Short mmCIF file of C-alpha atoms and ligand atoms in Angstrom, two decimals:
data_model
loop_
_atom_site.label_atom_id
_atom_site.label_comp_id
_atom_site.label_asym_id
_atom_site.label_seq_id
_atom_site.Cartn_x
_atom_site.Cartn_y
_atom_site.Cartn_z
CA MET A 130 15.31 23.29 -17.19
CA LYS A 131 16.38 20.79 -19.86
CA GLU A 132 13.63 19.53 -22.10
CA GLY A 133 12.95 17.16 -24.94
CA LYS A 134 14.21 13.86 -26.25
CA VAL A 135 17.03 12.09 -24.43
CA ILE A 136 19.94 10.71 -26.38
CA THR A 137 18.90 7.11 -25.87
CA GLU A 138 15.13 6.82 -25.77
CA THR A 139 13.65 5.98 -22.35
CA GLU A 140 10.52 4.70 -24.16
CA LEU A 141 8.42 6.87 -21.85
CA ASN A 142 5.16 7.29 -23.72
CA LEU A 143 3.39 10.08 -21.89
CA GLU A 144 -0.16 11.36 -21.94
CA ASN A 145 -1.72 13.86 -19.57
CA SER A 146 -5.38 13.03 -19.14
CA TYR A 147 -5.39 14.42 -15.58
CA ALA A 148 -4.46 17.84 -16.95
CA SER A 149 -7.73 17.89 -18.91
CA LEU A 150 -9.77 17.89 -15.69
CA PRO A 151 -11.12 21.30 -14.51
CA LYS A 152 -8.38 23.65 -13.29
CA MET A 153 -9.21 23.31 -9.60
CA PHE A 154 -7.83 19.74 -9.56
CA PHE A 155 -4.16 20.64 -10.06
CA SER A 156 -1.48 23.29 -10.34
CA ARG A 157 1.11 23.12 -13.08
CA GLN A 158 4.51 23.12 -11.46
CA SER A 159 8.06 22.35 -12.57
CA PRO A 160 10.28 20.22 -10.35
CA SER A 161 13.08 22.05 -8.50
CA HIS A 162 16.55 21.76 -10.00
CA VAL A 163 18.83 19.54 -7.91
CA PRO A 164 22.62 19.94 -7.87
CA SER A 165 24.03 16.46 -8.33
CA PRO A 166 21.63 13.62 -9.09
CA LYS A 167 22.87 10.06 -8.78
CA LEU A 168 21.09 6.78 -9.19
CA ALA A 169 20.63 4.89 -5.91
CA VAL A 170 18.27 2.08 -7.00
CA LEU A 171 16.58 1.15 -10.24
CA ASN A 172 13.79 -1.42 -10.46
CA TYR A 173 14.69 -3.57 -13.46
CA PRO A 174 11.70 -5.96 -13.38
CA LEU A 175 9.33 -2.98 -13.20
CA ILE A 176 11.17 -1.18 -16.02
CA GLU A 177 10.64 -4.25 -18.13
CA SER A 178 6.97 -4.65 -17.32
CA LEU A 179 6.36 -0.98 -18.18
CA GLY A 180 8.19 -1.33 -21.49
CA LEU A 181 10.84 1.24 -20.55
CA ASN A 182 14.50 1.22 -21.53
CA ALA A 183 16.86 0.49 -18.61
CA LYS A 184 20.00 1.72 -20.41
CA ALA A 185 18.36 5.06 -21.13
CA LEU A 186 17.22 5.47 -17.53
CA GLU A 187 20.72 4.66 -16.26
CA SER A 188 22.28 7.33 -18.50
CA ASP A 189 22.91 10.89 -17.27
CA ASP A 190 19.89 12.11 -19.20
CA GLY A 191 17.76 9.35 -17.71
CA VAL A 192 18.91 10.14 -14.17
CA ASP A 193 18.13 13.82 -14.88
CA ILE A 194 14.56 12.76 -15.69
CA LEU A 195 14.28 10.72 -12.48
CA ALA A 196 15.63 13.72 -10.54
CA GLY A 197 13.31 16.26 -12.15
CA ASN A 198 16.19 18.13 -13.83
CA ARG A 199 14.92 17.18 -17.27
CA ILE A 200 11.31 17.16 -18.38
CA PRO A 201 10.70 14.23 -20.72
CA GLU A 202 8.94 14.83 -24.01
CA GLY A 203 5.18 14.89 -23.64
CA ALA A 204 5.19 15.62 -19.90
CA ILE A 205 3.01 18.23 -18.19
CA PRO A 206 4.29 18.22 -14.60
CA LEU A 207 1.60 19.09 -12.09
CA ALA A 208 0.79 18.91 -8.40
CA GLN A 209 -2.58 17.35 -7.63
CA ALA A 210 -5.00 19.08 -5.29
CA TYR A 211 -6.73 17.06 -2.59
CA ALA A 212 -8.05 17.33 0.92
CA GLY A 213 -8.24 14.74 3.66
CA HIS A 214 -9.26 13.75 7.13
CA GLN A 215 -5.99 13.47 9.03
CA PHE A 216 -6.60 11.60 12.28
CA GLY A 217 -10.24 12.60 11.91
CA HIS A 218 -9.65 16.33 11.18
CA PHE A 219 -10.53 17.71 7.76
CA THR A 220 -7.78 19.76 6.05
CA MET A 221 -6.76 21.03 2.62
CA LEU A 222 -3.67 19.14 1.48
CA GLY A 223 -2.46 18.40 -2.08
CA ASP A 224 0.89 17.22 -3.42
CA GLY A 225 3.22 19.23 -1.22
CA ARG A 226 6.34 17.40 -2.26
CA ALA A 227 5.38 15.35 -5.30
CA LEU A 228 4.64 16.01 -8.96
CA LEU A 229 2.79 13.99 -11.52
CA ILE A 230 5.05 13.99 -14.59
CA GLY A 231 2.52 12.33 -16.84
CA GLU A 232 0.77 9.03 -17.51
CA HIS A 233 2.90 6.42 -19.19
CA ILE A 234 1.05 4.21 -21.69
CA THR A 235 2.69 0.78 -21.79
CA PRO A 236 3.13 -1.21 -25.02
CA ILE A 237 -0.01 -3.17 -24.11
CA GLY A 238 -2.00 0.00 -23.52
CA GLU A 239 -2.06 0.19 -19.71
CA ARG A 240 -1.93 3.66 -18.15
CA PHE A 241 0.29 4.41 -15.14
CA ASP A 242 1.00 7.66 -13.33
CA ILE A 243 4.67 8.57 -13.13
CA GLN A 244 5.20 10.67 -10.06
CA LEU A 245 8.33 12.21 -8.59
CA LYS A 246 8.19 12.29 -4.79
CA GLY A 247 10.54 14.77 -3.11
CA SER A 248 10.82 17.05 -6.16
CA GLY A 249 10.47 20.39 -4.40
CA ARG A 250 7.88 22.88 -3.24
CA THR A 251 4.45 23.23 -4.85
CA PRO A 252 1.51 25.55 -4.18
CA TYR A 253 0.34 22.90 -1.66
CA SER A 254 3.57 22.68 0.36
CA ARG A 255 2.31 24.81 3.25
CA GLY A 256 5.32 25.13 5.57
CA GLY A 257 7.19 22.14 4.13
CA ASP A 258 10.35 22.14 2.02
CA GLY A 259 8.91 19.83 -0.65
CA LYS A 260 11.84 17.46 -0.21
CA ALA A 261 12.38 13.88 0.89
CA SER A 262 15.37 12.19 2.45
CA LEU A 263 17.08 9.03 1.30
CA GLY A 264 16.22 6.64 4.16
CA PRO A 265 12.42 7.00 3.94
CA MET A 266 12.45 6.83 0.12
CA LEU A 267 14.46 3.59 0.21
CA ARG A 268 12.11 2.30 2.88
CA GLU A 269 9.11 3.02 0.62
CA TYR A 270 10.94 1.23 -2.20
CA ILE A 271 11.58 -1.89 -0.12
CA ILE A 272 8.13 -2.17 1.42
CA SER A 273 6.07 -1.28 -1.65
CA GLU A 274 8.00 -3.85 -3.71
CA ALA A 275 7.55 -6.44 -0.94
CA MET A 276 3.81 -5.74 -0.96
CA ASN A 277 3.69 -6.20 -4.72
CA ALA A 278 5.48 -9.55 -4.40
CA LEU A 279 2.89 -10.54 -1.78
CA ASP A 280 0.25 -9.90 -4.44
CA ILE A 281 -1.18 -6.93 -2.58
CA PRO A 282 -2.34 -4.06 -4.81
CA THR A 283 0.11 -1.20 -4.34
CA THR A 284 1.82 1.76 -5.90
CA ARG A 285 5.30 0.71 -7.03
CA SER A 286 8.76 2.20 -6.89
CA LEU A 287 10.63 2.60 -10.16
CA ALA A 288 13.75 4.32 -8.87
CA VAL A 289 15.36 6.30 -6.10
CA VAL A 290 17.95 8.97 -6.91
CA THR A 291 19.98 11.03 -4.49
CA THR A 292 19.96 14.73 -5.25
CA GLY A 293 23.26 15.91 -3.79
CA GLU A 294 21.34 18.18 -1.44
CA SER A 295 21.29 18.14 2.31
CA ILE A 296 17.78 18.02 3.75
CA ILE A 297 17.15 19.69 7.08
CA ARG A 298 15.28 17.47 9.49
CA GLU A 299 16.18 16.87 13.17
CA ARG A 300 19.64 16.55 11.62
CA ASN A 301 20.94 17.01 8.06
CA LEU A 302 20.08 14.09 5.79
CA PRO A 303 20.86 13.25 2.16
CA GLY A 304 18.07 14.37 -0.19
CA ALA A 305 16.40 11.88 -2.52
CA ILE A 306 13.57 11.53 -5.03
CA LEU A 307 11.45 8.43 -5.49
CA THR A 308 9.74 7.70 -8.80
CA ARG A 309 6.35 6.30 -7.87
CA ILE A 310 4.21 4.33 -10.30
CA ALA A 311 0.48 4.10 -9.65
CA SER A 312 -2.56 3.11 -11.63
CA SER A 313 -3.66 6.60 -10.56
CA HIS A 314 -3.25 8.96 -7.62
CA ILE A 315 -6.97 9.70 -7.24
CA ARG A 316 -7.73 9.56 -3.53
CA VAL A 317 -10.80 9.65 -1.32
CA GLY A 318 -9.33 13.05 -0.44
CA THR A 319 -9.55 14.17 -4.08
CA PHE A 320 -13.33 13.64 -3.93
CA GLN A 321 -13.51 15.36 -0.55
CA TYR A 322 -11.67 18.34 -2.00
CA VAL A 323 -14.10 18.85 -4.89
CA SER A 324 -17.08 18.10 -2.69
CA GLN A 325 -16.00 20.83 -0.25
CA TRP A 326 -14.81 23.53 -2.65
CA GLY A 327 -16.08 22.65 -6.12
CA THR A 328 -19.36 22.69 -8.02
CA VAL A 329 -21.49 19.61 -8.78
CA GLU A 330 -20.22 19.84 -12.38
CA GLU A 331 -16.63 19.63 -11.15
CA LEU A 332 -17.52 16.70 -8.90
CA LYS A 333 -19.16 14.99 -11.86
CA ALA A 334 -16.06 15.63 -13.98
CA LEU A 335 -13.89 13.81 -11.41
CA ALA A 336 -16.38 10.95 -11.01
CA ASP A 337 -16.67 10.51 -14.80
CA TYR A 338 -12.89 10.63 -15.16
CA THR A 339 -12.52 7.98 -12.43
CA LEU A 340 -15.13 5.73 -14.02
CA GLN A 341 -13.41 6.06 -17.37
CA ARG A 342 -10.00 5.36 -15.90
CA HIS A 343 -10.75 2.58 -13.41
CA PHE A 344 -14.28 1.24 -13.73
CA LYS A 345 -15.21 1.33 -17.40
CA GLU A 346 -17.94 -1.30 -16.95
CA GLY A 347 -19.64 1.06 -14.48
CA GLU A 348 -20.20 3.67 -17.17
CA ASP A 349 -22.99 1.61 -18.73
CA LYS A 350 -24.74 0.78 -15.47
CA GLU A 351 -28.11 2.31 -14.66
CA ASN A 352 -26.52 4.39 -11.91
CA PRO A 353 -22.79 4.71 -12.78
CA TYR A 354 -21.98 6.67 -9.61
CA LEU A 355 -23.51 4.04 -7.36
CA SER A 356 -21.51 1.46 -9.23
CA LEU A 357 -18.37 3.59 -8.67
CA LEU A 358 -19.08 3.63 -4.95
CA GLN A 359 -19.75 -0.12 -4.85
CA GLU A 360 -16.58 -0.96 -6.76
CA VAL A 361 -14.40 1.22 -4.55
CA ILE A 362 -15.91 -0.42 -1.47
CA LYS A 363 -15.34 -3.89 -2.93
CA ASN A 364 -11.70 -3.13 -3.82
CA GLN A 365 -10.96 -1.68 -0.39
CA ALA A 366 -12.59 -4.67 1.32
CA GLU A 367 -10.23 -6.92 -0.64
CA LEU A 368 -7.22 -4.72 0.02
CA ILE A 369 -7.69 -4.36 3.78
CA ALA A 370 -8.29 -8.12 4.13
CA LYS A 371 -4.98 -8.71 2.35
CA TRP A 372 -3.23 -6.31 4.74
CA GLN A 373 -4.70 -8.09 7.75
CA LEU A 374 -3.76 -11.52 6.42
CA VAL A 375 -0.05 -10.62 6.23
CA GLY A 376 0.02 -8.37 9.32
CA PHE A 377 0.63 -5.12 7.44
CA ILE A 378 -0.03 -1.97 9.43
CA HIS A 379 -0.37 1.11 7.24
CA GLY A 380 0.01 3.51 10.13
CA VAL A 381 -1.65 6.59 8.64
CA MET A 382 -4.95 5.66 7.02
CA ASN A 383 -6.04 9.24 6.53
CA THR A 384 -8.58 9.70 3.73
CA ASP A 385 -5.91 11.35 1.57
CA ASN A 386 -3.90 8.13 1.84
CA MET A 387 -6.70 5.90 0.52
CA THR A 388 -6.77 5.42 -3.24
CA ILE A 389 -9.86 4.99 -5.38
CA SER A 390 -8.03 2.32 -7.42
CA GLY A 391 -7.65 0.08 -4.35
CA GLU A 392 -3.85 0.28 -4.31
CA THR A 393 -1.91 0.72 -1.08
CA ILE A 394 -0.34 4.20 -1.05
CA ASP A 395 1.94 6.32 1.14
CA TYR A 396 4.50 4.19 2.87
CA GLY A 397 5.33 6.56 5.68
CA PRO A 398 4.95 5.01 9.11
CA CYS A 399 3.88 1.54 7.96
CA ALA A 400 5.42 -1.67 9.33
CA PHE A 401 4.65 -5.36 9.62
CA MET A 402 3.43 -6.77 12.92
CA ASP A 403 5.73 -9.21 14.73
CA VAL A 404 3.88 -10.66 17.74
CA TYR A 405 0.17 -11.06 17.07
CA ASP A 406 -1.65 -8.27 18.88
CA PRO A 407 -4.61 -6.36 17.40
CA GLY A 408 -3.52 -3.29 19.37
CA THR A 409 -0.17 -3.04 17.57
CA VAL A 410 0.79 0.52 16.58
CA PHE A 411 4.21 1.56 15.27
CA SER A 412 3.61 5.18 14.31
CA SER A 413 5.06 7.70 16.76
CA ILE A 414 2.11 10.06 16.30
CA ASP A 415 -0.73 7.53 16.58
CA THR A 416 -1.04 8.06 20.32
CA TYR A 417 -4.60 6.74 20.61
CA GLY A 418 -4.18 3.74 18.32
CA ARG A 419 -6.66 5.05 15.73
CA TYR A 420 -4.71 3.16 13.07
CA ALA A 421 -3.79 0.08 15.13
CA TYR A 422 -3.72 -3.27 13.31
CA GLY A 423 -7.08 -4.43 14.62
CA ASN A 424 -8.74 -1.13 13.82
CA GLN A 425 -7.83 -1.00 10.13
CA PRO A 426 -11.10 -2.51 8.83
CA ASN A 427 -13.17 -0.06 10.91
CA ILE A 428 -11.13 2.89 9.72
CA ALA A 429 -11.46 1.76 6.11
CA ALA A 430 -15.26 1.72 6.55
CA TRP A 431 -15.10 5.21 8.11
CA ASN A 432 -13.03 6.52 5.19
CA LEU A 433 -15.40 4.93 2.69
CA ALA A 434 -18.33 6.61 4.41
CA ARG A 435 -16.54 9.95 3.83
CA PHE A 436 -16.17 8.94 0.16
CA ALA A 437 -19.86 8.03 -0.09
CA GLU A 438 -20.83 11.44 1.32
CA THR A 439 -18.97 13.19 -1.47
CA LEU A 440 -20.98 11.27 -4.08
CA LEU A 441 -24.44 12.07 -2.63
CA PRO A 442 -25.32 14.80 -5.18
CA LEU A 443 -24.61 12.33 -8.01
CA LEU A 444 -26.28 9.26 -6.52
CA HIS A 445 -29.86 10.53 -6.75
CA SER A 446 -31.73 13.80 -7.23
CA ASP A 447 -33.75 13.01 -4.12
CA GLU A 448 -31.56 13.58 -1.04
CA ASP A 449 -33.16 10.85 1.08
CA GLU A 450 -32.89 8.33 -1.71
CA ALA A 451 -29.23 9.28 -2.27
CA LEU A 452 -28.51 8.79 1.42
CA ASN A 453 -30.28 5.46 1.36
CA LEU A 454 -28.21 4.21 -1.57
CA ALA A 455 -24.98 5.38 0.07
CA GLN A 456 -25.83 3.79 3.42
CA ASN A 457 -26.72 0.46 1.83
CA ALA A 458 -23.44 0.41 -0.07
CA ILE A 459 -21.40 1.26 3.02
CA SER A 460 -23.16 -1.28 5.20
CA ASN A 461 -22.00 -3.92 2.74
CA PHE A 462 -18.33 -3.28 3.53
CA ALA A 463 -18.29 -5.27 6.76
CA ASN A 464 -19.58 -8.41 5.05
CA LEU A 465 -17.36 -8.07 2.01
CA TYR A 466 -14.34 -7.58 4.24
CA LYS A 467 -15.25 -10.49 6.51
CA ASN A 468 -15.72 -12.87 3.57
CA ASN A 469 -12.36 -11.91 2.08
CA TRP A 470 -10.64 -12.26 5.43
CA LEU A 471 -12.29 -15.60 6.22
CA SER A 472 -11.43 -17.15 2.89
CA GLY A 473 -7.86 -15.86 3.21
CA MET A 474 -7.57 -17.28 6.73
CA ARG A 475 -8.97 -20.64 5.62
CA ALA A 476 -6.28 -20.76 2.95
CA LYS A 477 -3.61 -19.88 5.54
CA LEU A 478 -4.73 -22.98 7.43
CA GLY A 479 -4.91 -25.19 4.33
CA ILE A 480 -8.71 -25.36 4.39
CA PHE A 481 -10.48 -25.60 1.04
CA ASN A 482 -14.18 -25.86 1.85
CA GLU A 483 -16.34 -23.94 4.31
CA GLU A 484 -17.69 -25.04 7.68
CA PRO A 485 -19.57 -22.68 9.97
CA GLU A 486 -17.16 -23.38 12.85
CA ASP A 487 -14.09 -22.30 10.87
CA GLU A 488 -14.26 -18.81 12.29
CA TYR A 489 -13.96 -20.19 15.85
CA LEU A 490 -10.98 -22.30 14.84
CA ILE A 491 -9.26 -19.23 13.39
CA GLU A 492 -10.10 -16.94 16.32
CA ASP A 493 -8.97 -19.62 18.74
CA LEU A 494 -5.53 -19.77 17.13
CA LEU A 495 -5.22 -15.98 17.04
CA SER A 496 -6.15 -15.52 20.69
CA THR A 497 -3.70 -18.27 21.71
CA MET A 498 -1.02 -16.48 19.69
CA GLN A 499 -1.80 -13.22 21.43
CA LYS A 500 -1.79 -14.81 24.87
CA HIS A 501 1.59 -16.43 24.33
CA GLY A 502 3.23 -13.57 22.42
CA ALA A 503 3.68 -15.67 19.29
CA ASP A 504 5.05 -14.11 16.12
CA TYR A 505 2.25 -13.81 13.55
CA THR A 506 4.16 -14.64 10.34
CA ASN A 507 6.39 -17.26 11.87
CA THR A 508 3.52 -19.14 13.48
CA PHE A 509 1.87 -19.65 10.10
CA ARG A 510 5.28 -20.36 8.59
CA ALA A 511 5.90 -23.10 11.17
CA LEU A 512 2.42 -24.61 10.66
CA THR A 513 3.07 -24.62 6.91
CA SER A 514 6.42 -26.38 7.30
CA ASP A 515 4.95 -28.75 9.88
CA ASN A 516 7.42 -27.47 12.48
CA ARG A 517 5.17 -27.02 15.44
CA LYS A 518 8.17 -26.99 17.74
CA ASP A 519 9.31 -23.73 16.11
CA THR A 520 6.40 -21.76 17.47
CA ALA A 521 6.23 -19.94 20.77
CA LEU A 522 3.02 -21.89 21.30
CA PHE A 523 4.57 -25.31 21.47
CA GLY A 524 3.83 -27.03 24.73
CA ALA A 525 0.88 -24.79 25.63
CA THR A 526 -2.18 -26.91 26.41
CA GLU A 527 -4.52 -24.60 24.45
CA PHE A 528 -2.30 -24.93 21.44
CA ASP A 529 -2.18 -28.76 21.63
CA LYS A 530 -5.97 -28.82 21.78
CA TRP A 531 -6.26 -26.38 18.90
CA TYR A 532 -3.79 -28.39 16.85
CA GLU A 533 -5.86 -31.54 17.27
CA LEU A 534 -9.05 -29.73 16.22
CA TRP A 535 -7.25 -28.32 13.19
CA GLN A 536 -5.98 -31.74 12.15
CA GLU A 537 -9.51 -33.15 12.48
CA ARG A 538 -10.80 -30.25 10.39
CA LEU A 539 -8.27 -30.99 7.64
CA ALA A 540 -9.20 -34.67 7.72
CA ARG A 541 -12.87 -33.75 7.07
CA GLN A 542 -12.10 -32.31 3.62
CA GLU A 543 -11.54 -34.26 0.42
CA GLU A 544 -8.24 -32.64 -0.50
CA SER A 545 -5.03 -34.42 0.42
CA LYS A 546 -2.52 -33.29 3.05
CA GLY A 547 -0.15 -32.42 0.22
CA ALA A 548 -2.73 -30.14 -1.39
CA SER A 549 -3.31 -28.44 1.97
CA LYS A 550 0.37 -27.87 2.41
CA GLN A 551 0.61 -26.33 -1.05
CA LEU A 552 -2.30 -24.04 -0.34
CA MET A 553 -0.66 -22.97 2.93
CA GLN A 554 2.66 -22.33 1.25
CA SER A 555 1.08 -20.07 -1.32
CA SER A 556 -0.98 -18.28 1.35
CA ASN A 557 1.64 -17.82 4.10
CA PRO A 558 4.72 -15.77 3.28
CA SER A 559 7.90 -17.35 4.57
CA ILE A 560 9.33 -13.84 4.92
CA ILE A 561 8.09 -10.29 5.33
CA PRO A 562 10.06 -7.03 5.50
CA ARG A 563 10.91 -7.32 9.18
CA ASN A 564 11.67 -4.00 10.81
CA HIS A 565 15.17 -4.88 12.00
CA ARG A 566 16.14 -6.27 8.58
CA VAL A 567 14.79 -3.17 6.82
CA GLU A 568 16.72 -0.95 9.26
CA GLU A 569 19.90 -2.92 8.66
CA ALA A 570 19.55 -2.42 4.88
CA LEU A 571 18.84 1.31 5.24
CA GLU A 572 21.72 1.82 7.65
CA ALA A 573 24.21 0.26 5.20
CA ALA A 574 22.84 2.24 2.23
CA VAL A 575 22.42 5.64 3.87
CA THR A 576 25.48 5.80 6.11
CA LYS A 577 27.96 3.69 4.12
CA GLY A 578 26.64 3.93 0.57
CA ASP A 579 26.54 0.12 0.58
CA TYR A 580 23.42 -0.99 -1.30
CA SER A 581 24.27 -4.69 -1.28
CA VAL A 582 22.35 -5.39 1.96
CA MET A 583 19.22 -3.76 0.53
CA GLU A 584 19.66 -5.60 -2.77
CA ARG A 585 19.76 -8.97 -1.01
CA LEU A 586 16.74 -8.05 1.10
CA VAL A 587 14.70 -6.85 -1.89
CA ASN A 588 15.66 -9.99 -3.78
CA ALA A 589 14.57 -12.28 -0.93
CA LEU A 590 11.33 -10.32 -0.49
CA SER A 591 10.55 -10.74 -4.17
CA LYS A 592 9.99 -14.47 -3.52
CA PRO A 593 7.90 -14.53 -0.34
CA HIS A 594 6.39 -17.95 -0.96
CA VAL A 595 9.65 -19.81 -1.44
CA TYR A 596 10.46 -21.84 1.65
CA SER A 597 14.24 -22.13 1.45
CA LYS A 598 17.15 -22.16 3.90
CA GLU A 599 18.40 -18.77 2.57
CA GLN A 600 15.18 -17.21 3.78
CA ASP A 601 15.90 -18.18 7.40
CA TYR A 602 18.07 -15.11 7.92
CA TYR A 603 15.11 -12.86 7.08
CA SER A 604 12.68 -14.69 9.30
CA THR A 605 14.68 -14.47 12.53
CA LEU A 606 13.13 -12.22 15.12
CA PRO A 607 14.82 -9.11 16.49
CA GLU A 608 16.65 -9.29 19.81
CA PRO A 609 14.22 -8.43 22.59
CA SER A 610 14.43 -4.68 23.05
CA THR A 611 13.34 -2.36 25.82
CA CYS A 612 11.99 0.26 23.40
CA PRO A 613 9.34 -0.76 20.87
CA TYR A 614 9.95 -0.14 17.15
CA ARG A 615 8.78 3.34 16.12
CA THR A 616 8.01 4.77 12.69
CA TYR A 617 7.65 8.39 11.55
CA CYS A 618 5.62 10.29 8.93
CA GLY A 619 6.54 12.91 6.36
CA THR A 620 10.32 12.61 6.56
P1 LIG B 20 1.86 12.21 4.01
O1 LIG B 20 2.00 12.13 5.50
O2 LIG B 20 3.10 11.82 3.25
O3 LIG B 20 0.64 11.54 3.50
O4 LIG B 20 1.71 13.77 3.69
C1 LIG B 20 0.63 14.56 4.12
C2 LIG B 20 0.67 15.91 3.44
O5 LIG B 20 1.85 16.62 3.80
C3 LIG B 20 0.67 15.85 1.91
O6 LIG B 20 -0.06 16.95 1.45
C4 LIG B 20 2.13 15.98 1.58
O7 LIG B 20 2.35 16.44 0.29
C5 LIG B 20 2.59 16.98 2.63
N1 LIG B 20 4.03 16.89 2.94
C6 LIG B 20 4.70 15.89 3.57
N2 LIG B 20 6.01 16.16 3.66
C7 LIG B 20 6.20 17.37 3.06
C8 LIG B 20 7.33 18.22 2.83
N3 LIG B 20 8.56 17.87 3.23
N4 LIG B 20 7.12 19.38 2.18
C9 LIG B 20 5.89 19.74 1.77
N5 LIG B 20 4.79 19.01 1.96
C10 LIG B 20 4.93 17.83 2.61
MG1 LIG B 21 -0.14 11.17 1.80
#
């Protein structure tokens, strides 16, 4: 294992606060050596915002760092321990194919985890090989960066390198490592892990660490742990509303895949909905639709209830009182979520003020979309561009009626038509990472080594609120297909 300073400085400025938590929370582990690392993608805007040096990361030494062949100065690589409810069943998990290299402190003092995903086996790998293949890592890169451009809190992707290894899946695939950036990797599952197998002191250590890292204001509150719970609930209510507003389906909302920071994490089987249908599921293993589009808010509330349970010993010395506090906090989620969703939907329709009937107007449009198999994103796109004829709804009597009611609603507010249009444009993405366009980019990159298709896609997705002709290519719908789009986990 190579160690120490690289020839040109990467400007990585690493600390390891996670390693000062009690020992049960992690296992120190070096990344596996890989034979022939090569850069596949590097995220220049992110490099800049983190204050890193692109030239140094492009160099052989830099690529060695991104591949886990070189440990940068100041790093303490470790695998984090966590548990989780997977499809409702509680299991011990942990980083089975990822390592936290350290926490990078940016020039303005922000702290971000630097994690290598696909860097080899760890004590938590169970039967897995600890590796990742190129296609899924590029897919995570594309979608996480698209989410960031949509202003949705998310982990980010700094780089993908190929390792020169062949990964054994249903067929041999090129191995790859993704460098993931997150404001932390603390999960609901991390709390479940300590709650199940740790002491109250260890639980308190994690809760205090989380407060310190994410909710500093909470530390001075009368009951800091209640404030931690409330803040996590508030952040998740905002996050899930944002997912729903753009039609993002996470696909595997297990409690280990829900962060405490409120960032979207784990882009395995996720995908964006085409036709509006609350029952939409893409994941091949989600047979019962537990994580269907329309079920995401309920599942978030369920996961948060699991989080609240872990905090009970800290919430109050009296068990009944602790339960009371937790239940009150959880019961707030539905309202918080609904308010976020409603205000987001109003904005999607160019509505500035509130009227009690707005919810009916919104629901009416959605049910008409579902009935007529209208594309979710493109319907709002067409309404924004005033191209009613472009929607699958055009000509339907219900839609004509709805349209009239909507126009009357807009006329009842003070703001001008122009202001409404602007609000709609900034609230309705003109493009999303459509499954067939993502597949096209991955196919070119993985089978032909041609990254230009992906580059163009990522570039277009970085400006989702620009309504230009160039974007049309990315907003066209896939050819009707006999088999629905399917996504897969853990590949
Ligand atoms: P995910 O579906 O990516 O959230 O992963 C669920 C759990 O499986 C986590 O503990 C992962 O670290 C682990 N895991 C996924 N793929 C692998 C692999 N190839 N080798 C070892 N562990 C894995
Ligand atoms: Mg996961």
